[in-house]
Coordinates of C-alpha atoms in Angstrom, one line a residue:
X1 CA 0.0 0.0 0.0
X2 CA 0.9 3.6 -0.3
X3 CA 3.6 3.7 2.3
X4 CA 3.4 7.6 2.5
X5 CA -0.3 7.7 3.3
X6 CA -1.8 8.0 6.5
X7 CA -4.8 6.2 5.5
X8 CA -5.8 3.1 6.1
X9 CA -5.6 0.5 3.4
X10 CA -8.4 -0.6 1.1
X11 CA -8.7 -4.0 -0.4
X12 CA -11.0 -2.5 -3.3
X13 CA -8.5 -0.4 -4.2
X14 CA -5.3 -2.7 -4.1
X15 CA -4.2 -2.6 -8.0
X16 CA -4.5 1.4 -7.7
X17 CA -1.4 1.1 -4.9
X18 CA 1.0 1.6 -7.4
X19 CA -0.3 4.7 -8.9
X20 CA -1.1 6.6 -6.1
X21 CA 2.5 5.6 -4.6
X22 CA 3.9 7.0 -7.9
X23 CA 1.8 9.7 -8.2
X24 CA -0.4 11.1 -5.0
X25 CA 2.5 14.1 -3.8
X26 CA 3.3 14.9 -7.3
X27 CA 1.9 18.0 -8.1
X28 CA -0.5 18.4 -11.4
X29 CA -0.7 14.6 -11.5
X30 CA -4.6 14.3 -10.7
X31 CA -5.5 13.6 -14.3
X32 CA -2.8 10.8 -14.9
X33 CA -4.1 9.2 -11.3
X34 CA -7.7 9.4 -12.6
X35 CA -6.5 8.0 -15.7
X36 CA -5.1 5.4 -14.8
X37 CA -7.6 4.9 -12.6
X38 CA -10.7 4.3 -15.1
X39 CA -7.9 2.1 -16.8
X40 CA -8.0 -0.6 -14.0
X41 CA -11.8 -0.3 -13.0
X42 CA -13.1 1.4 -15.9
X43 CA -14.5 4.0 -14.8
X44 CA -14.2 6.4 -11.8
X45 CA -16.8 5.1 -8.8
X46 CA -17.1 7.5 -5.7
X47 CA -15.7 5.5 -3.7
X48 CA -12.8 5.7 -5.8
X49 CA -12.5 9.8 -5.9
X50 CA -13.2 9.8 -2.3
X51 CA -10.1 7.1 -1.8
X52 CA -8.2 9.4 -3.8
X53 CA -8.8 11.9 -2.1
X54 CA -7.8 10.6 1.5
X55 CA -4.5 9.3 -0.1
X56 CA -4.0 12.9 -2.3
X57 CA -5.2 15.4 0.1
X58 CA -7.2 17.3 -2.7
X59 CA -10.9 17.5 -1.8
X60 CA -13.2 15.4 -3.3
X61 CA -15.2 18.4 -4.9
X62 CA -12.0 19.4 -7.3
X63 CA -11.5 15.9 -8.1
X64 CA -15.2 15.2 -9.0
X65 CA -14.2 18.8 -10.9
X66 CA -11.8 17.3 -13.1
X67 CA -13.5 14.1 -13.5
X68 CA -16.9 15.7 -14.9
X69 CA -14.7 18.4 -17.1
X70 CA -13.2 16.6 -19.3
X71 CA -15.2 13.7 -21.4
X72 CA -12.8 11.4 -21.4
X73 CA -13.7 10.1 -17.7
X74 CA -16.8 7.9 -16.9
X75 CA -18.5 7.9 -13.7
X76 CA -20.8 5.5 -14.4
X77 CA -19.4 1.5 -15.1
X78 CA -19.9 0.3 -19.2
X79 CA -20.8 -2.5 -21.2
X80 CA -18.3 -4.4 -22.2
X81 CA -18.6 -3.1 -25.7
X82 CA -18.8 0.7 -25.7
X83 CA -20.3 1.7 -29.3
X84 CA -19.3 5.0 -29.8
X85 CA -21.0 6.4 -32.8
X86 CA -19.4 9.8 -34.9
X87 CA -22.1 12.5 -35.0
X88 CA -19.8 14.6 -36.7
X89 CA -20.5 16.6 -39.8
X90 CA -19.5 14.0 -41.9
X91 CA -21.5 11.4 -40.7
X92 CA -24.5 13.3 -39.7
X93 CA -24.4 14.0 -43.3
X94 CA -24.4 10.7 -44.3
X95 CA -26.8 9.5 -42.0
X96 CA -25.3 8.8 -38.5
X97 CA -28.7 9.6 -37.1
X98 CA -30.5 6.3 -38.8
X99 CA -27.4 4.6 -37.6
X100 CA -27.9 5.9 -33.9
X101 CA -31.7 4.9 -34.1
X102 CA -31.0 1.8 -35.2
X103 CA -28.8 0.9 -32.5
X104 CA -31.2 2.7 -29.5
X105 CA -34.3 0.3 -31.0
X106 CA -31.9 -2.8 -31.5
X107 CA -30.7 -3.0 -28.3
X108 CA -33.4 -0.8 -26.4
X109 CA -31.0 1.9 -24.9
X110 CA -30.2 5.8 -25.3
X111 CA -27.4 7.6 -25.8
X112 CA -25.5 7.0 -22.4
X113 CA -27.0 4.0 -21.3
X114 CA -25.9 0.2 -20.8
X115 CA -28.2 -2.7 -21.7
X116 CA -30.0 -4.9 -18.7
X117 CA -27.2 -7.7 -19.0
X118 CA -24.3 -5.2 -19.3
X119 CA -22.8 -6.3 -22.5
X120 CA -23.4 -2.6 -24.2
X121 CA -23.2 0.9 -23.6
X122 CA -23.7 3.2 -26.3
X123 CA -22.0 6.9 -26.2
X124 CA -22.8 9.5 -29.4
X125 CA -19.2 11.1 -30.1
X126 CA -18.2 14.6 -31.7
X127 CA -15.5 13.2 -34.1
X128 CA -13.4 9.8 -34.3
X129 CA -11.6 11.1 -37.0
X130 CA -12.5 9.0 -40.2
X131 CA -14.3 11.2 -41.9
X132 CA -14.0 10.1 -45.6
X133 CA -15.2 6.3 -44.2
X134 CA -18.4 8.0 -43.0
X135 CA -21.1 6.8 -40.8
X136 CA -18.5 5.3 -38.7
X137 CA -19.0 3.5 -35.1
X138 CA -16.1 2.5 -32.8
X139 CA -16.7 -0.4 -30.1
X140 CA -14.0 -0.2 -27.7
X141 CA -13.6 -3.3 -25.1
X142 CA -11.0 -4.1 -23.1
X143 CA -8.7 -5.6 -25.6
X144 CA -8.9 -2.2 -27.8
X145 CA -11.0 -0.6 -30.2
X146 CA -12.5 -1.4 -33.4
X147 CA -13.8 0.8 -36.4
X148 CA -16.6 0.0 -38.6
X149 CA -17.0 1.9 -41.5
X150 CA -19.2 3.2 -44.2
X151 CA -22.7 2.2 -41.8
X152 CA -25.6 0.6 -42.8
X153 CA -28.7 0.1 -40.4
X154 CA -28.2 -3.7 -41.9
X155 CA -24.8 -3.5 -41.3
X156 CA -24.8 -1.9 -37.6
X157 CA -27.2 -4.1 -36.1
X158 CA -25.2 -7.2 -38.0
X159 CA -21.9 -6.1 -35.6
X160 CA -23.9 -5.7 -32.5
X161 CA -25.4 -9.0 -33.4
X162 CA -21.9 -10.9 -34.0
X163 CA -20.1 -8.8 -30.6
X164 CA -22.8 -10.3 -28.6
X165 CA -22.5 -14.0 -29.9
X166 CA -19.4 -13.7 -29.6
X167 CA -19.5 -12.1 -25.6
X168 CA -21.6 -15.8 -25.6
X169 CA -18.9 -18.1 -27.0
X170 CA -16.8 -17.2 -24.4
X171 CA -18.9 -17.8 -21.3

């Protein structure tokens, strides 16, 4: 455990040891901690900004700050496959909306939801980039992420189909 900290250690928190015994009395390091933070539990709980806070000494209000300025942090756990579908000008254009539908009435979620059985979460996105392969959706798991390109409502609800038989193969 954090051998400079004057907390008492937390068995939830064990595999975050190492960063905040890097990191906790560096200054400016908050949003590498939190980062690697959602990297090991995937996402930041309160219980884990509070923690973080005890070990840090910043107060849980600037962290929760940080955490809900930039987009890049989650404070809420996701599927296993995180569909993040482009809404920007190059695939609205060519239909990212039909694309988005698709996926809300195929798996019966919104934007920021998770199904019932955990297996998706989808997130609308600004830009991925890839505008000349437009409508484009990336599912991001835990082994990396994945582009599809040039989206059909066919074709999208064929992926989601083949991610979750394959999520099944491997119970």
């Amino acid at each position: 455990m954090c051998t400079n900290c004057k907390i008492e250690p937390d068995a939830r928190f064990e595999e975050l040891a190492p960063v905040l015994e890097k990191y906790a009395k560096v200054p400016g390091s908050l949003i590498t901690i939190l980062q690697k933070t959602q990297a090991i539990y995937g996402y930041l709980s309160l219980d884990a900004i509070n923690y973080i806070a005890a070990v840090t000494g910043i107060a849980p209000a600037k962290i929760y700050g940080v955490a809900t300025f930039y987009a890049q942090f989650r404070l809420q756990p996701v599927g296993k496959y995180l569909l993040m579908i482009c809404q920007g000008t190059a695939c609205h254009v060519n239909g990212s909306e039909s694309i988005g539908e698709a996926v809300s009435e195929h798996l019966n979620i919104k934007d920021g939801e998770t199904t019932e059985d955990g297996l998706f979460t989808l997130n609308y996105v600004a830009c991925l980039g890839c505008c000349s392969l437009a409508p484009v959706m990336m599912v991001q798991t835990g082994d990396g992420d994945e582009t599809y390109s040039e989206l059909t409502k066919a074709k999208v609800v064929k992926i989601i189909d083949e991610l979750r038989n394959k999520a099944q193969e491997v119970q």
